Amino acid sequence: MCTYNGAKYLREQLDSIVHQTYPLHEVLVQDDGSTDETAAIVAEYVKDYPFVRYQQNQGAHGYNPNFFSAMYQATGDYIAISDQDDIWELTKIEKQMAAIGNQLLCTHRTKPFSSEGASIRYDPRLPNVGMLRLQYASILGHTLLFRRDLLQLIPDVTQGYYYGTAYDVILSVTAAAYEQLVMVDEVLVHQRRHASAATYSDVDRHRIPGYGNGLYILWWSFKHFRKVKPLMVQHFQRRLGMLEQIKAETVSLRDAKRMLQWQSSESLWSLLRLQWFFVKHRSEIFYAKGKDPQNFIRALLFPVMQVYNYQYLLNRQH
């Protein structure tokens, strides 16, 4: 667990961790310079639970470096990631350890809630977590349990192609590249959403299925295509650079690299090849598997409509 001024909800989260039904080897809490009561609260748990460890960074690390630093200092054969403000089901680690088997990484469902009026949305469909899907979406870090061996397989996290790439993306994409990722189809974490959280973002009403939303996204994407597409090319070039450092020899990795090569081009030919690829692999790329006839139309339009998903790149320019 990495903390930063998390005193408000910290006790509730720590209680759900130290009382897990699976016997824990250690709970490592690493703080990034909190100025609230975080240190004092963790000290109580260090006193009461011998397996709880606390350490403070020398100088601020930031979100990503803080988590990677903590992972490499963990001493267990399996590592689970925790945010400072969620609530775990007491059987979370037990069920993930039972499911992971010989795989590198295990994830599960997570359900958001808010006690402060933050906007939330939960999709009850079982999400895709394969390699192609993970080029456009991420598995939330607080759902991850992985073998320590995975840290030896990820590329050098200091390289430039990791710009803007969160630790959970790096870990899950690497595991998916080796085709060693499994999912528990059960809600094992209740994710607290509040506006002050580092990862909070408001629910985009245009993404909620309903009449007219798809048309709005298509209109917005056509309108801003020329501005956003060059930024997307840079984004996918960095992502392709990351994949090229992964040493797996799998069909999943091969297909993902081919897809990102087309994403890294502004040519009409690449756009058409992407369109063909999205249609062919639509059940692997969109949120959930299934035979929804709308997915065929979505796949045809996705090379353009995906521009809407990367509008945040415009803000990075300013």
C-alpha atoms as a PDB file:
ATOM      1  CA  MET A   1       0.000   0.000   0.000  1.00  0.00           C
ATOM      2  CA  CYS A   2       1.261   3.437  -0.952  1.00  0.00           C
ATOM      3  CA  THR A   3      -0.045   6.344   1.104  1.00  0.00           C
ATOM      4  CA  TYR A   4      -0.180  10.099   0.826  1.00  0.00           C
ATOM      5  CA  ASN A   5      -2.387  12.091   3.213  1.00  0.00           C
ATOM      6  CA  GLY A   6      -4.819   9.187   3.413  1.00  0.00           C
ATOM      7  CA  ALA A   7      -5.754   9.377   7.103  1.00  0.00           C
ATOM      8  CA  LYS A   8      -9.467   9.932   6.500  1.00  0.00           C
ATOM      9  CA  TYR A   9     -10.199   6.400   5.259  1.00  0.00           C
ATOM     10  CA  LEU A  10      -7.029   4.545   6.164  1.00  0.00           C
ATOM     11  CA  ARG A  11      -8.272   2.634   9.204  1.00  0.00           C
ATOM     12  CA  GLU A  12     -11.220   1.162   7.319  1.00  0.00           C
ATOM     13  CA  GLN A  13      -8.950  -0.077   4.537  1.00  0.00           C
ATOM     14  CA  LEU A  14      -6.268  -1.455   6.865  1.00  0.00           C
ATOM     15  CA  ASP A  15      -8.905  -3.307   8.898  1.00  0.00           C
ATOM     16  CA  SER A  16     -10.112  -5.043   5.750  1.00  0.00           C
ATOM     17  CA  ILE A  17      -6.531  -6.095   4.967  1.00  0.00           C
ATOM     18  CA  VAL A  18      -5.191  -7.290   8.324  1.00  0.00           C
ATOM     19  CA  HIS A  19      -8.309  -9.433   8.841  1.00  0.00           C
ATOM     20  CA  GLN A  20      -7.991 -11.327   5.553  1.00  0.00           C
ATOM     21  CA  THR A  21      -8.900 -15.021   5.740  1.00  0.00           C
ATOM     22  CA  TYR A  22      -5.625 -15.858   3.967  1.00  0.00           C
ATOM     23  CA  PRO A  23      -2.575 -15.637   6.286  1.00  0.00           C
ATOM     24  CA  LEU A  24      -0.505 -12.661   5.164  1.00  0.00           C
ATOM     25  CA  HIS A  25       3.290 -12.709   5.096  1.00  0.00           C
ATOM     26  CA  GLU A  26       3.571  -8.933   5.368  1.00  0.00           C
ATOM     27  CA  VAL A  27       1.683  -5.697   4.823  1.00  0.00           C
ATOM     28  CA  LEU A  28       4.076  -3.043   3.528  1.00  0.00           C
ATOM     29  CA  VAL A  29       2.857   0.545   3.811  1.00  0.00           C
ATOM     30  CA  GLN A  30       5.084   3.060   2.052  1.00  0.00           C
ATOM     31  CA  ASP A  31       4.375   6.754   2.571  1.00  0.00           C
ATOM     32  CA  ASP A  32       5.251   9.546   0.171  1.00  0.00           C
ATOM     33  CA  GLY A  33       5.563  12.455   2.598  1.00  0.00           C
ATOM     34  CA  SER A  34       2.142  12.702   4.209  1.00  0.00           C
ATOM     35  CA  THR A  35       1.476  15.732   6.398  1.00  0.00           C
ATOM     36  CA  ASP A  36      -1.712  14.440   8.043  1.00  0.00           C
ATOM     37  CA  GLU A  37      -2.219  11.641  10.612  1.00  0.00           C
ATOM     38  CA  THR A  38      -1.290   8.823   8.223  1.00  0.00           C
ATOM     39  CA  ALA A  39       1.970   7.911   9.991  1.00  0.00           C
ATOM     40  CA  ALA A  40       0.326   7.836  13.431  1.00  0.00           C
ATOM     41  CA  ILE A  41      -2.483   5.601  12.213  1.00  0.00           C
ATOM     42  CA  VAL A  42      -0.137   3.111  10.579  1.00  0.00           C
ATOM     43  CA  ALA A  43       1.983   3.089  13.760  1.00  0.00           C
ATOM     44  CA  GLU A  44      -1.032   1.703  15.642  1.00  0.00           C
ATOM     45  CA  TYR A  45      -1.236  -1.242  13.238  1.00  0.00           C
ATOM     46  CA  VAL A  46       2.519  -1.827  13.344  1.00  0.00           C
ATOM     47  CA  LYS A  47       2.178  -2.137  17.121  1.00  0.00           C
ATOM     48  CA  ASP A  48      -0.814  -4.497  17.008  1.00  0.00           C
ATOM     49  CA  TYR A  49       0.131  -6.627  13.978  1.00  0.00           C
ATOM     50  CA  PRO A  50       3.742  -7.875  13.690  1.00  0.00           C
ATOM     51  CA  PHE A  51       3.409  -8.418   9.935  1.00  0.00           C
ATOM     52  CA  VAL A  52       2.662  -4.725   9.207  1.00  0.00           C
ATOM     53  CA  ARG A  53       5.688  -2.727   8.033  1.00  0.00           C
ATOM     54  CA  TYR A  54       5.901   1.044   7.559  1.00  0.00           C
ATOM     55  CA  GLN A  55       8.481   3.130   5.778  1.00  0.00           C
ATOM     56  CA  GLN A  56       8.727   6.676   4.515  1.00  0.00           C
ATOM     57  CA  ASN A  57      10.292   7.781   1.264  1.00  0.00           C
ATOM     58  CA  GLN A  58      13.277  10.073   1.332  1.00  0.00           C
ATOM     59  CA  GLY A  59      11.747  12.900  -0.673  1.00  0.00           C
ATOM     60  CA  ALA A  60       8.563  12.673  -2.697  1.00  0.00           C
ATOM     61  CA  HIS A  61       8.503   9.877  -5.282  1.00  0.00           C
ATOM     62  CA  GLY A  62       5.163  10.479  -6.973  1.00  0.00           C
ATOM     63  CA  TYR A  63       2.403   8.005  -7.785  1.00  0.00           C
ATOM     64  CA  ASN A  64       4.123   5.551 -10.151  1.00  0.00           C
ATOM     65  CA  PRO A  65       7.649   5.489  -8.634  1.00  0.00           C
ATOM     66  CA  ASN A  66       6.176   5.087  -5.159  1.00  0.00           C
ATOM     67  CA  PHE A  67       4.315   1.912  -6.134  1.00  0.00           C
ATOM     68  CA  PHE A  68       7.230   0.394  -8.043  1.00  0.00           C
ATOM     69  CA  SER A  69       9.595   1.159  -5.180  1.00  0.00           C
ATOM     70  CA  ALA A  70       7.260  -0.592  -2.737  1.00  0.00           C
ATOM     71  CA  MET A  71       6.834  -3.618  -5.032  1.00  0.00           C
ATOM     72  CA  TYR A  72      10.568  -4.197  -5.289  1.00  0.00           C
ATOM     73  CA  GLN A  73      10.929  -3.971  -1.505  1.00  0.00           C
ATOM     74  CA  ALA A  74       8.173  -6.494  -0.818  1.00  0.00           C
ATOM     75  CA  THR A  75       9.603  -9.846   0.311  1.00  0.00           C
ATOM     76  CA  GLY A  76       6.741 -12.213  -0.498  1.00  0.00           C
ATOM     77  CA  ASP A  77       6.510 -14.573  -3.484  1.00  0.00           C
ATOM     78  CA  TYR A  78       3.141 -13.010  -4.346  1.00  0.00           C
ATOM     79  CA  ILE A  79       2.390  -9.296  -4.230  1.00  0.00           C
ATOM     80  CA  ALA A  80      -1.029  -7.625  -4.010  1.00  0.00           C
ATOM     81  CA  ILE A  81      -1.580  -3.910  -4.548  1.00  0.00           C
ATOM     82  CA  SER A  82      -3.792  -1.788  -2.316  1.00  0.00           C
ATOM     83  CA  ASP A  83      -5.018   1.790  -2.473  1.00  0.00           C
ATOM     84  CA  GLN A  84      -5.322   3.697   0.788  1.00  0.00           C
ATOM     85  CA  ASP A  85      -9.047   4.375   0.731  1.00  0.00           C
ATOM     86  CA  ASP A  86     -10.869   1.279  -0.574  1.00  0.00           C
ATOM     87  CA  ILE A  87     -12.449  -1.625   1.323  1.00  0.00           C
ATOM     88  CA  TRP A  88     -11.451  -5.229   0.615  1.00  0.00           C
ATOM     89  CA  GLU A  89     -13.697  -8.241   0.947  1.00  0.00           C
ATOM     90  CA  LEU A  90     -12.143 -10.363   3.690  1.00  0.00           C
ATOM     91  CA  THR A  91     -11.736 -13.292   1.262  1.00  0.00           C
ATOM     92  CA  LYS A  92      -9.981 -11.270  -1.460  1.00  0.00           C
ATOM     93  CA  ILE A  93      -6.480 -12.718  -1.102  1.00  0.00           C
ATOM     94  CA  GLU A  94      -7.752 -16.224  -0.393  1.00  0.00           C
ATOM     95  CA  LYS A  95      -9.806 -16.294  -3.590  1.00  0.00           C
ATOM     96  CA  GLN A  96      -7.066 -14.767  -5.722  1.00  0.00           C
ATOM     97  CA  MET A  97      -4.446 -17.188  -4.409  1.00  0.00           C
ATOM     98  CA  ALA A  98      -6.789 -20.066  -5.211  1.00  0.00           C
ATOM     99  CA  ALA A  99      -7.335 -18.732  -8.744  1.00  0.00           C
ATOM    100  CA  ILE A 100      -3.855 -17.674  -9.834  1.00  0.00           C
ATOM    101  CA  GLY A 101      -2.451 -21.197 -10.238  1.00  0.00           C
ATOM    102  CA  ASN A 102       0.562 -21.082 -12.552  1.00  0.00           C
ATOM    103  CA  GLN A 103      -0.427 -17.721 -14.034  1.00  0.00           C
ATOM    104  CA  LEU A 104       1.587 -14.546 -13.549  1.00  0.00           C
ATOM    105  CA  LEU A 105      -1.237 -12.239 -12.533  1.00  0.00           C
ATOM    106  CA  CYS A 106      -4.765 -12.399 -11.151  1.00  0.00           C
ATOM    107  CA  THR A 107      -7.404  -9.675 -11.216  1.00  0.00           C
ATOM    108  CA  HIS A 108     -11.074  -9.488 -10.238  1.00  0.00           C
ATOM    109  CA  ARG A 109     -14.162  -7.336 -10.387  1.00  0.00           C
ATOM    110  CA  THR A 110     -14.271  -4.107  -8.425  1.00  0.00           C
ATOM    111  CA  LYS A 111     -17.333  -2.010  -7.611  1.00  0.00           C
ATOM    112  CA  PRO A 112     -17.232   1.746  -6.948  1.00  0.00           C
ATOM    113  CA  PHE A 113     -19.068   3.524  -4.173  1.00  0.00           C
ATOM    114  CA  SER A 114     -19.073   7.049  -2.811  1.00  0.00           C
ATOM    115  CA  SER A 115     -19.861   8.553   0.564  1.00  0.00           C
ATOM    116  CA  GLU A 116     -19.236  12.089  -0.698  1.00  0.00           C
ATOM    117  CA  GLY A 117     -21.450  12.364  -3.756  1.00  0.00           C
ATOM    118  CA  ALA A 118     -18.809  11.561  -6.366  1.00  0.00           C
ATOM    119  CA  SER A 119     -20.280  10.257  -9.608  1.00  0.00           C
ATOM    120  CA  ILE A 120     -19.966   6.511 -10.041  1.00  0.00           C
ATOM    121  CA  ARG A 121     -20.873   3.917 -12.637  1.00  0.00           C
ATOM    122  CA  TYR A 122     -20.665   0.125 -12.519  1.00  0.00           C
ATOM    123  CA  ASP A 123     -20.908  -2.132 -15.555  1.00  0.00           C
ATOM    124  CA  PRO A 124     -22.133  -5.616 -14.519  1.00  0.00           C
ATOM    125  CA  ARG A 125     -20.841  -7.298 -17.681  1.00  0.00           C
ATOM    126  CA  LEU A 126     -17.732  -9.460 -17.421  1.00  0.00           C
ATOM    127  CA  PRO A 127     -14.923  -7.364 -18.910  1.00  0.00           C
ATOM    128  CA  ASN A 128     -12.328  -8.483 -21.420  1.00  0.00           C
ATOM    129  CA  VAL A 129      -8.837  -8.603 -19.949  1.00  0.00           C
ATOM    130  CA  GLY A 130      -6.920  -9.936 -22.953  1.00  0.00           C
ATOM    131  CA  MET A 131      -3.922  -8.367 -24.651  1.00  0.00           C
ATOM    132  CA  LEU A 132      -5.849  -6.517 -27.358  1.00  0.00           C
ATOM    133  CA  ARG A 133      -8.347  -5.011 -24.938  1.00  0.00           C
ATOM    134  CA  LEU A 134      -5.549  -3.835 -22.653  1.00  0.00           C
ATOM    135  CA  GLN A 135      -4.147  -1.596 -25.376  1.00  0.00           C
ATOM    136  CA  TYR A 136      -7.245   0.582 -24.930  1.00  0.00           C
ATOM    137  CA  ALA A 137      -8.245   0.012 -21.330  1.00  0.00           C
ATOM    138  CA  SER A 138      -6.547  -0.800 -18.050  1.00  0.00           C
ATOM    139  CA  ILE A 139      -6.996  -3.184 -15.156  1.00  0.00           C
ATOM    140  CA  LEU A 140      -7.221  -1.213 -11.931  1.00  0.00           C
ATOM    141  CA  GLY A 141      -4.143  -1.561  -9.747  1.00  0.00           C
ATOM    142  CA  HIS A 142      -6.037  -2.359  -6.563  1.00  0.00           C
ATOM    143  CA  THR A 143      -7.294  -5.609  -8.149  1.00  0.00           C
ATOM    144  CA  LEU A 144      -3.826  -6.978  -8.916  1.00  0.00           C
ATOM    145  CA  LEU A 145      -2.224  -9.976  -7.270  1.00  0.00           C
ATOM    146  CA  PHE A 146       0.853 -11.254  -9.102  1.00  0.00           C
ATOM    147  CA  ARG A 147       3.857 -13.496  -8.814  1.00  0.00           C
ATOM    148  CA  ARG A 148       7.027 -11.663  -7.878  1.00  0.00           C
ATOM    149  CA  ASP A 149       8.550 -13.167 -11.054  1.00  0.00           C
ATOM    150  CA  LEU A 150       6.494 -10.684 -13.087  1.00  0.00           C
ATOM    151  CA  LEU A 151       8.747  -7.833 -11.934  1.00  0.00           C
ATOM    152  CA  GLN A 152      11.663  -9.507 -13.725  1.00  0.00           C
ATOM    153  CA  LEU A 153       9.716  -9.666 -16.999  1.00  0.00           C
ATOM    154  CA  ILE A 154       8.572  -6.063 -17.339  1.00  0.00           C
ATOM    155  CA  PRO A 155      10.821  -3.779 -19.397  1.00  0.00           C
ATOM    156  CA  ASP A 156      12.922  -1.046 -17.813  1.00  0.00           C
ATOM    157  CA  VAL A 157      10.386   1.326 -16.271  1.00  0.00           C
ATOM    158  CA  THR A 158      12.742   4.305 -16.586  1.00  0.00           C
ATOM    159  CA  GLN A 159      12.572   4.350 -20.385  1.00  0.00           C
ATOM    160  CA  GLY A 160      10.772   7.103 -22.300  1.00  0.00           C
ATOM    161  CA  TYR A 161       8.073   4.868 -23.742  1.00  0.00           C
ATOM    162  CA  TYR A 162       6.570   4.651 -20.269  1.00  0.00           C
ATOM    163  CA  TYR A 163       5.623   8.333 -20.304  1.00  0.00           C
ATOM    164  CA  GLY A 164       2.085   8.585 -18.960  1.00  0.00           C
ATOM    165  CA  THR A 165       1.808   4.804 -18.459  1.00  0.00           C
ATOM    166  CA  ALA A 166       0.638   3.752 -15.000  1.00  0.00           C
ATOM    167  CA  TYR A 167       2.181   0.857 -13.094  1.00  0.00           C
ATOM    168  CA  ASP A 168      -1.007  -1.228 -13.361  1.00  0.00           C
ATOM    169  CA  VAL A 169      -0.921  -0.978 -17.166  1.00  0.00           C
ATOM    170  CA  ILE A 170       2.733  -2.040 -17.271  1.00  0.00           C
ATOM    171  CA  LEU A 171       2.136  -5.075 -15.051  1.00  0.00           C
ATOM    172  CA  SER A 172      -1.112  -6.254 -16.648  1.00  0.00           C
ATOM    173  CA  VAL A 173       0.041  -5.766 -20.244  1.00  0.00           C
ATOM    174  CA  THR A 174       3.219  -7.752 -19.566  1.00  0.00           C
ATOM    175  CA  ALA A 175       1.261 -10.615 -18.001  1.00  0.00           C
ATOM    176  CA  ALA A 176      -1.224 -10.564 -20.897  1.00  0.00           C
ATOM    177  CA  ALA A 177       1.652 -10.611 -23.392  1.00  0.00           C
ATOM    178  CA  TYR A 178       2.750 -13.922 -21.851  1.00  0.00           C
ATOM    179  CA  GLU A 179      -0.907 -15.048 -21.894  1.00  0.00           C
ATOM    180  CA  GLN A 180      -0.729 -15.599 -18.133  1.00  0.00           C
ATOM    181  CA  LEU A 181      -3.543 -13.486 -16.735  1.00  0.00           C
ATOM    182  CA  VAL A 182      -6.629 -14.825 -14.970  1.00  0.00           C
ATOM    183  CA  MET A 183      -9.729 -13.088 -13.638  1.00  0.00           C
ATOM    184  CA  VAL A 184     -11.956 -13.897 -10.661  1.00  0.00           C
ATOM    185  CA  ASP A 185     -15.542 -13.132 -11.669  1.00  0.00           C
ATOM    186  CA  GLU A 186     -16.476 -11.653  -8.315  1.00  0.00           C
ATOM    187  CA  VAL A 187     -16.382  -8.220  -6.655  1.00  0.00           C
ATOM    188  CA  LEU A 188     -13.525  -8.394  -4.157  1.00  0.00           C
ATOM    189  CA  VAL A 189     -12.845  -4.679  -3.670  1.00  0.00           C
ATOM    190  CA  HIS A 190     -15.226  -1.809  -3.025  1.00  0.00           C
ATOM    191  CA  GLN A 191     -13.527   1.156  -4.642  1.00  0.00           C
ATOM    192  CA  ARG A 192     -14.130   4.422  -2.864  1.00  0.00           C
ATOM    193  CA  ARG A 193     -14.549   7.323  -5.277  1.00  0.00           C
ATOM    194  CA  HIS A 194     -14.007  10.848  -4.009  1.00  0.00           C
ATOM    195  CA  ALA A 195     -12.945  13.968  -5.809  1.00  0.00           C
ATOM    196  CA  SER A 196      -9.704  14.346  -3.844  1.00  0.00           C
ATOM    197  CA  ALA A 197      -8.347  10.934  -4.901  1.00  0.00           C
ATOM    198  CA  ALA A 198      -5.328  10.944  -7.222  1.00  0.00           C
ATOM    199  CA  THR A 199      -7.091   8.737  -9.762  1.00  0.00           C
ATOM    200  CA  TYR A 200     -10.563  10.332  -9.616  1.00  0.00           C
ATOM    201  CA  SER A 201     -12.301  11.378 -12.794  1.00  0.00           C
ATOM    202  CA  ASP A 202     -15.940  12.274 -13.254  1.00  0.00           C
ATOM    203  CA  VAL A 203     -18.252   9.897 -15.103  1.00  0.00           C
ATOM    204  CA  ASP A 204     -18.581  10.933 -18.732  1.00  0.00           C
ATOM    205  CA  ARG A 205     -22.308  10.832 -19.480  1.00  0.00           C
ATOM    206  CA  HIS A 206     -21.589  10.428 -23.188  1.00  0.00           C
ATOM    207  CA  ARG A 207     -20.071   6.997 -22.503  1.00  0.00           C
ATOM    208  CA  ILE A 208     -23.235   5.686 -20.864  1.00  0.00           C
ATOM    209  CA  PRO A 209     -25.203   3.627 -23.414  1.00  0.00           C
ATOM    210  CA  GLY A 210     -28.259   5.478 -24.565  1.00  0.00           C
ATOM    211  CA  TYR A 211     -29.905   7.175 -27.468  1.00  0.00           C
ATOM    212  CA  GLY A 212     -27.700   9.752 -29.144  1.00  0.00           C
ATOM    213  CA  ASN A 213     -24.496   9.139 -27.179  1.00  0.00           C
ATOM    214  CA  GLY A 214     -22.850   7.141 -29.955  1.00  0.00           C
ATOM    215  CA  LEU A 215     -23.779   9.822 -32.468  1.00  0.00           C
ATOM    216  CA  TYR A 216     -22.286  12.519 -30.247  1.00  0.00           C
ATOM    217  CA  ILE A 217     -19.009  10.593 -29.877  1.00  0.00           C
ATOM    218  CA  LEU A 218     -18.839  10.023 -33.628  1.00  0.00           C
ATOM    219  CA  TRP A 219     -19.525  13.712 -34.319  1.00  0.00           C
ATOM    220  CA  TRP A 220     -16.899  14.835 -31.777  1.00  0.00           C
ATOM    221  CA  SER A 221     -14.338  12.407 -33.195  1.00  0.00           C
ATOM    222  CA  PHE A 222     -14.798  13.600 -36.777  1.00  0.00           C
ATOM    223  CA  LYS A 223     -14.617  17.217 -35.654  1.00  0.00           C
ATOM    224  CA  HIS A 224     -11.364  16.790 -33.715  1.00  0.00           C
ATOM    225  CA  PHE A 225      -9.747  13.980 -35.718  1.00  0.00           C
ATOM    226  CA  ARG A 226      -6.991  16.122 -37.260  1.00  0.00           C
ATOM    227  CA  LYS A 227      -5.988  17.548 -33.871  1.00  0.00           C
ATOM    228  CA  VAL A 228      -6.072  14.363 -31.825  1.00  0.00           C
ATOM    229  CA  LYS A 229      -4.807  11.769 -34.327  1.00  0.00           C
ATOM    230  CA  PRO A 230      -1.148  12.983 -34.361  1.00  0.00           C
ATOM    231  CA  LEU A 231      -1.132  12.858 -30.557  1.00  0.00           C
ATOM    232  CA  MET A 232      -2.573   9.343 -30.666  1.00  0.00           C
ATOM    233  CA  VAL A 233       0.208   8.324 -33.053  1.00  0.00           C
ATOM    234  CA  GLN A 234       2.792   9.454 -30.497  1.00  0.00           C
ATOM    235  CA  HIS A 235       0.921   7.642 -27.729  1.00  0.00           C
ATOM    236  CA  PHE A 236       0.777   4.360 -29.645  1.00  0.00           C
ATOM    237  CA  GLN A 237       4.403   4.666 -30.753  1.00  0.00           C
ATOM    238  CA  ARG A 238       5.398   4.762 -27.082  1.00  0.00           C
ATOM    239  CA  ARG A 239       3.100   1.828 -26.316  1.00  0.00           C
ATOM    240  CA  LEU A 240       4.575  -0.121 -29.247  1.00  0.00           C
ATOM    241  CA  GLY A 241       8.032   0.629 -27.902  1.00  0.00           C
ATOM    242  CA  MET A 242       6.992  -0.895 -24.595  1.00  0.00           C
ATOM    243  CA  LEU A 243       5.649  -4.053 -26.251  1.00  0.00           C
ATOM    244  CA  GLU A 244       8.812  -4.476 -28.296  1.00  0.00           C
ATOM    245  CA  GLN A 245      10.785  -4.795 -25.039  1.00  0.00           C
ATOM    246  CA  ILE A 246       8.666  -7.726 -23.821  1.00  0.00           C
ATOM    247  CA  LYS A 247      10.365 -11.043 -24.614  1.00  0.00           C
ATOM    248  CA  ALA A 248       7.237 -13.213 -24.875  1.00  0.00           C
ATOM    249  CA  GLU A 249       6.654 -15.216 -28.034  1.00  0.00           C
ATOM    250  CA  THR A 250       2.874 -15.444 -28.131  1.00  0.00           C
ATOM    251  CA  VAL A 251       0.110 -14.859 -30.647  1.00  0.00           C
ATOM    252  CA  SER A 252      -1.374 -12.217 -28.348  1.00  0.00           C
ATOM    253  CA  LEU A 253       1.779 -10.130 -28.341  1.00  0.00           C
ATOM    254  CA  ARG A 254       2.256 -10.518 -32.092  1.00  0.00           C
ATOM    255  CA  ASP A 255      -1.298  -9.350 -32.821  1.00  0.00           C
ATOM    256  CA  ALA A 256      -1.037  -6.423 -30.412  1.00  0.00           C
ATOM    257  CA  LYS A 257       2.206  -5.181 -31.991  1.00  0.00           C
ATOM    258  CA  ARG A 258       0.721  -5.428 -35.458  1.00  0.00           C
ATOM    259  CA  MET A 259      -2.323  -3.456 -34.334  1.00  0.00           C
ATOM    260  CA  LEU A 260      -0.182  -0.760 -32.727  1.00  0.00           C
ATOM    261  CA  GLN A 261       1.935  -0.439 -35.847  1.00  0.00           C
ATOM    262  CA  TRP A 262      -1.207   0.593 -37.728  1.00  0.00           C
ATOM    263  CA  GLN A 263      -2.245   2.844 -34.858  1.00  0.00           C
ATOM    264  CA  SER A 264       1.152   4.541 -35.105  1.00  0.00           C
ATOM    265  CA  SER A 265       0.507   5.698 -38.671  1.00  0.00           C
ATOM    266  CA  GLU A 266      -1.634   8.475 -40.116  1.00  0.00           C
ATOM    267  CA  SER A 267      -2.008   6.869 -43.540  1.00  0.00           C
ATOM    268  CA  LEU A 268      -5.409   5.973 -44.980  1.00  0.00           C
ATOM    269  CA  TRP A 269      -4.149   2.432 -45.691  1.00  0.00           C
ATOM    270  CA  SER A 270      -3.339   1.912 -41.996  1.00  0.00           C
ATOM    271  CA  LEU A 271      -6.767   3.235 -41.067  1.00  0.00           C
ATOM    272  CA  LEU A 272      -8.431   0.721 -43.378  1.00  0.00           C
ATOM    273  CA  ARG A 273      -6.310  -2.132 -42.038  1.00  0.00           C
ATOM    274  CA  LEU A 274      -7.268  -1.124 -38.519  1.00  0.00           C
ATOM    275  CA  GLN A 275     -10.895  -1.204 -39.516  1.00  0.00           C
ATOM    276  CA  TRP A 276     -10.510  -4.763 -40.811  1.00  0.00           C
ATOM    277  CA  PHE A 277      -8.615  -5.786 -37.674  1.00  0.00           C
ATOM    278  CA  PHE A 278     -11.217  -4.287 -35.323  1.00  0.00           C
ATOM    279  CA  VAL A 279     -14.035  -6.087 -37.128  1.00  0.00           C
ATOM    280  CA  LYS A 280     -12.168  -9.391 -36.998  1.00  0.00           C
ATOM    281  CA  HIS A 281     -11.233  -9.067 -33.311  1.00  0.00           C
ATOM    282  CA  ARG A 282     -14.255  -7.114 -32.053  1.00  0.00           C
ATOM    283  CA  SER A 283     -15.075  -9.657 -29.337  1.00  0.00           C
ATOM    284  CA  GLU A 284     -11.556  -9.212 -27.904  1.00  0.00           C
ATOM    285  CA  ILE A 285     -11.256  -5.424 -28.185  1.00  0.00           C
ATOM    286  CA  PHE A 286     -14.529  -4.089 -26.819  1.00  0.00           C
ATOM    287  CA  TYR A 287     -15.473  -4.096 -23.142  1.00  0.00           C
ATOM    288  CA  ALA A 288     -17.189  -7.471 -23.025  1.00  0.00           C
ATOM    289  CA  LYS A 289     -17.283 -10.574 -25.156  1.00  0.00           C
ATOM    290  CA  GLY A 290     -20.566 -11.422 -26.812  1.00  0.00           C
ATOM    291  CA  LYS A 291     -22.571 -11.452 -30.011  1.00  0.00           C
ATOM    292  CA  ASP A 292     -24.012  -7.961 -29.728  1.00  0.00           C
ATOM    293  CA  PRO A 293     -24.802  -7.015 -33.365  1.00  0.00           C
ATOM    294  CA  GLN A 294     -23.933  -3.402 -32.544  1.00  0.00           C
ATOM    295  CA  ASN A 295     -20.298  -4.434 -32.084  1.00  0.00           C
ATOM    296  CA  PHE A 296     -19.956  -4.988 -35.838  1.00  0.00           C
ATOM    297  CA  ILE A 297     -21.006  -1.402 -36.534  1.00  0.00           C
ATOM    298  CA  ARG A 298     -18.850  -0.129 -33.682  1.00  0.00           C
ATOM    299  CA  ALA A 299     -15.845  -1.976 -35.091  1.00  0.00           C
ATOM    300  CA  LEU A 300     -16.329  -0.368 -38.495  1.00  0.00           C
ATOM    301  CA  LEU A 301     -16.456   3.089 -36.915  1.00  0.00           C
ATOM    302  CA  PHE A 302     -13.921   2.525 -34.148  1.00  0.00           C
ATOM    303  CA  PRO A 303     -10.833   3.774 -36.057  1.00  0.00           C
ATOM    304  CA  VAL A 304     -12.492   7.209 -35.970  1.00  0.00           C
ATOM    305  CA  MET A 305     -14.618   6.991 -32.811  1.00  0.00           C
ATOM    306  CA  GLN A 306     -11.639   6.047 -30.649  1.00  0.00           C
ATOM    307  CA  VAL A 307     -10.396   9.628 -31.063  1.00  0.00           C
ATOM    308  CA  TYR A 308     -12.940  10.575 -28.379  1.00  0.00           C
ATOM    309  CA  ASN A 309     -11.157   8.303 -25.889  1.00  0.00           C
ATOM    310  CA  TYR A 310      -7.900  10.222 -26.335  1.00  0.00           C
ATOM    311  CA  GLN A 311      -9.176  13.762 -26.007  1.00  0.00           C
ATOM    312  CA  TYR A 312      -7.193  13.996 -22.753  1.00  0.00           C
ATOM    313  CA  LEU A 313      -4.055  14.187 -24.903  1.00  0.00           C
ATOM    314  CA  LEU A 314      -5.137  17.665 -25.954  1.00  0.00           C
ATOM    315  CA  ASN A 315      -4.965  18.805 -22.337  1.00  0.00           C
ATOM    316  CA  ARG A 316      -1.411  17.505 -21.999  1.00  0.00           C
ATOM    317  CA  GLN A 317      -0.317  19.993 -24.622  1.00  0.00           C
ATOM    318  CA  HIS A 318      -1.334  22.967 -22.490  1.00  0.00           C
END
